[in-house]
Amino acid sequence: MKKWIISVSLAAGVVGLAGCSGDGAEGNSDVVATTKAGDVTKDELYKSMKQKFTPQMEQALQELVYTKVLEEKYDVSKEEVDEKLNEAKDQLGPQFEMFLQQYNLDEKSFKEYLKLQLLQEKAAISDVKVTEEEVKEYYETWKPDIQVRHILVDDEKTAKEVKQKLADGGKFEELAKEYSKDPGSAENGGSLGWVDNAGRQNFVPEFSKALDTLEKGKVSEPIKTEYGYHIIEVTDKKEKKSFDEMKKEIEKELKLSKVDPQKIQEAMKAEIEKADLNIKDEDLKKAFDQVLNPAAAPEGGEAPAVPEGEEAPAPTEE
């Protein structure tokens, strides 16, 4: 699963409580629980959370600050968030609810995180330039979304056996559950969901080539890759719109293709520096250290809460 989704799970359980405690000042006497032995206040709960979950609290603070700072400069509409949500639902299919449960999320909190991701994307591409020629060239090679499913097996003999069973009327979903070695899709009937233009780049070349040539509803011959043999079916395809209709979408996608995690991190650093951030809570003073001074971060470390962007489910990962 995407790394930025993992970061959601770290903060999901604390972001609301961190927000309701104000700036963490002493003397907050709001009671969250009562007992005969005494009350538990928000201030006591907040202190306890900091002691036990400092990294998560720091990340929750980052996400709250990023959202406030970025919303001052960039607009993200409800429609944009809903579109992003629907993309996640298309990718995960029946596993979407399981995903929310796995990361202790509900749809509302997931949408809040998607909004933050979109804000970060807009900040990162704000100074990225593309030419009309680049946009036209990108459009020529751009491919519309397709819905894909596959069955991955170890050898050609088994692949041919599966292919024959399909030809004899076997159901793809059932055969995927029985034969497929791809744990990410087998239990979902082999489905990889909707794969967009960028997502195609995550597949090995042989798999991508098959997607380019397969007609809707046709089952491929066994496709050999370094991971085994694939039986692939494109179950649905979207139509490619005209250049004028797609120009803005293409421009955005092209700009995002030029953005990597480091670029996003640099954009967040610049935004925080301009925001004159002052963390009042002494225990959380270091929350933005890795963001503002990445050179001092441990080797391989990244600022938490900065999403890496999306990647389509890959049938090649085992």
Coordinates of C-alpha atoms in Angstrom, one line a residue:
M1 CA 0.0 0.0 0.0
K2 CA 1.1 3.6 -0.6
K3 CA 3.4 5.1 2.0
W4 CA 1.3 8.2 2.4
I5 CA -1.6 5.9 3.4
I6 CA 0.6 4.4 6.1
S7 CA 1.2 7.9 7.4
V8 CA -2.5 8.4 7.7
S9 CA -2.8 5.5 10.1
L10 CA -0.2 7.0 12.5
A11 CA -2.1 10.2 13.0
A12 CA -5.7 9.0 12.6
G13 CA -6.1 8.2 16.2
V14 CA -4.7 11.4 17.6
V15 CA -5.3 14.2 15.2
G16 CA -8.8 14.9 16.6
L17 CA -7.6 14.9 20.2
A18 CA -4.6 17.0 19.4
G19 CA -6.9 19.6 17.8
C20 CA -9.4 19.7 20.7
S21 CA -6.7 20.4 23.2
G22 CA -6.0 23.9 21.8
D23 CA -2.4 24.9 22.0
G24 CA -1.6 22.4 24.9
A25 CA -1.5 25.1 27.5
E26 CA -1.7 24.1 31.2
G27 CA -4.9 24.6 33.1
N28 CA -7.3 23.1 30.6
S29 CA -9.9 21.6 33.0
D30 CA -12.4 20.2 30.5
V31 CA -13.4 16.8 31.8
V32 CA -13.4 13.8 29.4
A33 CA -14.1 11.1 32.0
T34 CA -15.4 11.0 35.6
T35 CA -14.9 8.4 38.3
K36 CA -15.5 8.2 42.0
A37 CA -11.7 8.4 42.4
G38 CA -11.5 11.6 40.4
D39 CA -11.9 13.2 37.0
V40 CA -9.7 12.9 33.9
T41 CA -9.2 16.2 32.1
K42 CA -8.3 16.9 28.5
D43 CA -5.0 18.3 29.7
E44 CA -4.2 15.1 31.5
L45 CA -5.1 13.0 28.5
Y46 CA -3.1 15.3 26.2
K47 CA 0.0 14.9 28.4
S48 CA -0.4 11.2 28.5
M49 CA -0.7 11.0 24.7
K50 CA 2.5 13.0 24.3
Q51 CA 4.4 10.7 26.6
K52 CA 3.2 7.5 24.9
F53 CA 2.7 8.6 21.3
T54 CA 5.1 11.5 20.7
P55 CA 5.9 10.6 17.0
Q56 CA 2.3 10.3 16.2
M57 CA 1.5 13.6 18.0
E58 CA 4.2 15.3 16.1
Q59 CA 2.8 14.0 12.8
A60 CA -0.7 15.0 13.7
L61 CA 0.6 18.5 14.4
Q62 CA 2.3 18.6 11.1
E63 CA -0.9 17.6 9.3
L64 CA -2.9 20.2 11.1
V65 CA -0.4 23.0 10.4
Y66 CA 0.1 22.0 6.8
T67 CA -3.7 22.1 6.2
K68 CA -4.1 25.6 7.8
V69 CA -1.1 27.0 6.0
L70 CA -1.8 25.6 2.6
E71 CA -5.6 26.5 2.7
E72 CA -4.5 30.1 2.9
K73 CA -3.0 29.9 -0.6
Y74 CA -4.6 27.0 -2.4
D75 CA -8.2 25.9 -3.0
V76 CA -9.3 22.3 -3.0
S77 CA -12.9 21.8 -3.9
K78 CA -15.3 19.1 -2.6
E79 CA -15.5 17.8 -6.1
E80 CA -11.7 17.3 -6.3
V81 CA -11.7 15.4 -3.0
D82 CA -14.6 13.2 -4.1
E83 CA -12.8 12.4 -7.3
K84 CA -9.7 11.4 -5.4
L85 CA -11.9 9.3 -3.1
N86 CA -13.5 7.6 -6.0
E87 CA -10.1 6.8 -7.5
A88 CA -9.2 5.0 -4.2
K89 CA -12.5 3.1 -4.3
D90 CA -11.9 2.1 -7.9
Q91 CA -8.4 0.9 -7.1
L92 CA -9.3 -1.0 -4.0
G93 CA -12.7 -2.3 -5.1
P94 CA -14.4 -4.5 -2.4
Q95 CA -11.3 -4.1 -0.3
F96 CA -12.0 -0.4 0.4
E97 CA -13.9 -0.9 3.6
M98 CA -11.3 -3.4 4.8
F99 CA -8.6 -0.8 4.1
L100 CA -10.4 1.8 6.2
Q101 CA -10.7 -0.7 9.0
Q102 CA -7.1 -1.7 8.8
Y103 CA -5.9 1.9 9.2
N104 CA -8.5 2.8 11.8
L105 CA -10.2 5.3 9.4
D106 CA -13.6 6.3 8.4
E107 CA -14.5 7.9 5.1
K108 CA -14.6 11.4 6.6
S109 CA -11.1 11.2 8.1
F110 CA -9.8 9.6 4.8
K111 CA -11.3 12.5 2.8
E112 CA -9.6 15.0 5.2
Y113 CA -6.2 13.3 4.4
L114 CA -7.0 13.3 0.7
K115 CA -7.6 17.0 0.9
L116 CA -4.2 17.5 2.5
Q117 CA -2.6 15.5 -0.2
L118 CA -4.2 17.6 -2.9
L119 CA -3.1 20.8 -1.1
Q120 CA 0.4 19.5 -1.0
E121 CA 0.3 18.6 -4.7
K122 CA -0.8 22.1 -5.6
A123 CA 1.9 23.6 -3.6
A124 CA 4.6 21.4 -5.1
I125 CA 3.5 22.1 -8.7
S126 CA 2.9 25.8 -8.2
D127 CA 6.2 26.8 -9.8
V128 CA 6.5 23.9 -12.3
K129 CA 6.2 25.0 -15.9
V130 CA 5.2 23.0 -19.0
T131 CA 5.1 24.2 -22.6
E132 CA 2.3 23.8 -25.1
E133 CA 4.6 21.4 -27.1
E134 CA 5.1 19.2 -24.0
V135 CA 1.4 19.1 -23.4
K136 CA 0.6 18.0 -26.9
E137 CA 3.4 15.4 -27.0
Y138 CA 2.2 14.0 -23.6
Y139 CA -1.4 13.9 -24.9
E140 CA -0.3 11.8 -27.9
T141 CA 1.2 9.1 -25.7
W142 CA -1.4 9.4 -22.9
K143 CA -3.7 6.4 -22.5
P144 CA -7.2 6.4 -20.9
D145 CA -8.1 4.5 -17.8
I146 CA -8.7 0.7 -18.1
Q147 CA -10.1 -1.8 -15.7
V148 CA -7.9 -4.8 -15.4
R149 CA -7.8 -8.3 -13.8
H150 CA -5.2 -11.0 -14.0
I151 CA -4.2 -14.5 -12.8
L152 CA -0.5 -15.0 -12.0
V153 CA 0.9 -18.6 -12.0
D154 CA 4.4 -20.0 -11.8
D155 CA 4.7 -21.9 -15.1
E156 CA 3.4 -22.0 -18.6
K157 CA 1.7 -25.4 -18.2
T158 CA -0.5 -24.1 -15.4
A159 CA -1.2 -20.9 -17.3
K160 CA -2.4 -22.9 -20.3
E161 CA -4.6 -24.9 -18.0
V162 CA -6.2 -21.8 -16.6
K163 CA -6.7 -20.4 -20.1
Q164 CA -8.4 -23.6 -21.2
K165 CA -10.7 -23.5 -18.2
L166 CA -11.7 -20.0 -19.1
A167 CA -12.4 -21.0 -22.6
D168 CA -14.6 -23.8 -21.3
G169 CA -16.7 -21.4 -19.4
G170 CA -14.9 -21.1 -16.1
K171 CA -15.4 -18.0 -14.1
F172 CA -12.4 -15.7 -14.0
E173 CA -13.0 -14.7 -10.4
E174 CA -13.1 -18.2 -9.1
L175 CA -10.0 -19.3 -11.1
A176 CA -8.1 -16.3 -9.8
K177 CA -8.9 -17.3 -6.2
E178 CA -7.9 -20.9 -6.9
Y179 CA -4.7 -20.3 -9.0
S180 CA -3.3 -16.8 -8.7
K181 CA -0.1 -16.3 -6.8
D182 CA -0.6 -12.5 -6.6
P183 CA -1.8 -12.0 -3.0
G184 CA -2.8 -8.4 -3.7
S185 CA -5.5 -9.4 -6.2
A186 CA -6.3 -13.1 -5.9
E187 CA -8.9 -12.8 -3.2
N188 CA -10.5 -10.0 -5.2
G189 CA -11.1 -12.2 -8.2
G190 CA -7.9 -11.1 -9.8
S191 CA -9.0 -7.5 -10.0
L192 CA -6.4 -4.7 -10.1
G193 CA -9.2 -2.1 -10.3
W194 CA -8.9 0.9 -12.6
V195 CA -5.4 1.7 -13.9
D196 CA -4.7 5.2 -15.1
N197 CA -2.0 6.4 -17.5
A198 CA 0.6 6.9 -14.7
G199 CA -0.3 3.6 -13.1
R200 CA 0.6 1.7 -16.3
Q201 CA 4.2 2.7 -15.7
N202 CA 4.3 0.6 -12.6
F203 CA 3.9 -2.7 -14.5
V204 CA 6.7 -4.7 -16.0
P205 CA 7.1 -4.0 -19.8
E206 CA 5.5 -7.3 -20.9
F207 CA 2.4 -6.6 -18.8
S208 CA 2.1 -3.0 -20.0
K209 CA 2.4 -4.1 -23.7
A210 CA -0.4 -6.6 -23.2
L211 CA -2.6 -3.9 -21.8
D212 CA -2.0 -1.7 -24.9
T213 CA -3.0 -4.5 -27.3
L214 CA -5.9 -6.3 -25.5
E215 CA -9.4 -5.5 -26.6
K216 CA -12.1 -5.1 -24.0
G217 CA -13.5 -8.5 -22.8
K218 CA -10.7 -10.5 -24.4
V219 CA -8.5 -12.8 -22.4
S220 CA -4.8 -12.8 -23.2
E221 CA -2.6 -15.7 -24.0
P222 CA -0.1 -16.5 -21.2
I223 CA 2.2 -13.5 -20.8
K224 CA 5.6 -14.4 -19.4
T225 CA 7.3 -11.9 -17.1
E226 CA 10.1 -12.3 -14.5
Y227 CA 7.3 -13.1 -11.9
G228 CA 5.7 -15.9 -13.8
Y229 CA 2.9 -16.2 -16.3
H230 CA -0.1 -13.9 -16.4
I231 CA -3.5 -14.4 -17.9
I232 CA -4.9 -10.9 -18.3
E233 CA -8.3 -9.4 -19.1
V234 CA -9.3 -5.8 -19.7
T235 CA -12.8 -5.7 -18.4
D236 CA -13.6 -2.0 -19.2
K237 CA -12.0 1.0 -21.0
K238 CA -12.7 4.7 -20.9
E239 CA -12.7 6.8 -24.0
K240 CA -9.9 9.2 -24.7
K241 CA -11.3 12.8 -25.0
S242 CA -10.2 15.5 -27.4
F243 CA -7.1 17.5 -26.7
D244 CA -9.1 20.7 -25.8
E245 CA -11.2 18.8 -23.3
M246 CA -8.2 17.2 -21.7
K247 CA -5.7 20.1 -21.8
K248 CA -6.0 21.2 -18.2
E249 CA -6.0 17.6 -16.9
I250 CA -2.9 16.8 -19.1
E251 CA -1.1 19.9 -17.8
K252 CA -1.7 18.9 -14.2
E253 CA -0.6 15.3 -14.8
L254 CA 2.5 16.4 -16.7
K255 CA 3.4 18.8 -13.9
L256 CA 2.9 16.0 -11.3
S257 CA 5.1 13.7 -13.3
K258 CA 7.9 16.2 -12.7
V259 CA 7.4 16.1 -9.0
D260 CA 9.1 13.7 -6.7
P261 CA 9.0 13.3 -2.8
Q262 CA 12.0 15.6 -2.5
K263 CA 10.2 18.3 -4.4
I264 CA 7.1 18.0 -2.2
Q265 CA 9.3 18.1 0.9
E266 CA 11.0 21.3 -0.4
A267 CA 7.7 22.9 -1.1
M268 CA 6.5 22.1 2.4
K269 CA 9.7 23.5 3.9
A270 CA 9.2 26.8 1.9
E271 CA 5.6 27.1 3.0
I272 CA 6.3 26.5 6.7
E273 CA 9.2 29.0 6.6
K274 CA 6.9 31.7 5.1
A275 CA 4.2 30.9 7.7
D276 CA 6.3 32.1 10.7
L277 CA 5.6 28.9 12.6
N278 CA 6.0 29.1 16.4
I279 CA 5.2 25.9 18.3
K280 CA 4.1 26.8 21.8
D281 CA 4.2 23.3 23.3
E282 CA 7.8 22.6 24.4
D283 CA 7.3 18.8 24.1
L284 CA 6.4 19.1 20.4
K285 CA 9.1 21.7 19.5
K286 CA 10.9 19.2 17.3
A287 CA 7.9 18.3 15.2
F288 CA 9.2 20.2 12.1
D289 CA 12.9 19.6 12.6
Q290 CA 13.2 17.1 9.7
V291 CA 11.1 19.4 7.5
L292 CA 13.0 22.6 8.1
N293 CA 16.4 20.9 8.3
P294 CA 16.3 17.7 6.3
A295 CA 20.1 17.5 6.1
A296 CA 20.1 16.8 9.9
A297 CA 17.6 13.9 9.5
P298 CA 18.8 10.3 9.9
E299 CA 20.0 8.7 6.6
G300 CA 17.0 7.6 4.5
G301 CA 14.7 9.6 6.8
E302 CA 11.8 11.6 5.4
A303 CA 9.5 14.2 6.8
P304 CA 6.4 12.4 8.0
A305 CA 3.0 13.4 6.6
V306 CA 4.5 14.2 3.2
P307 CA 2.8 11.9 0.7
E308 CA 4.8 10.2 -1.9
G309 CA 1.9 10.2 -4.4
E310 CA -0.1 7.4 -5.8
E311 CA 0.9 4.2 -7.5
A312 CA -1.5 1.7 -9.1
P313 CA -1.7 -1.8 -7.6
A314 CA 1.1 -3.8 -9.2
P315 CA 0.5 -7.4 -10.1
T316 CA 4.3 -7.9 -10.0
E317 CA 4.8 -7.5 -6.3
E318 CA 5.0 -10.6 -4.3

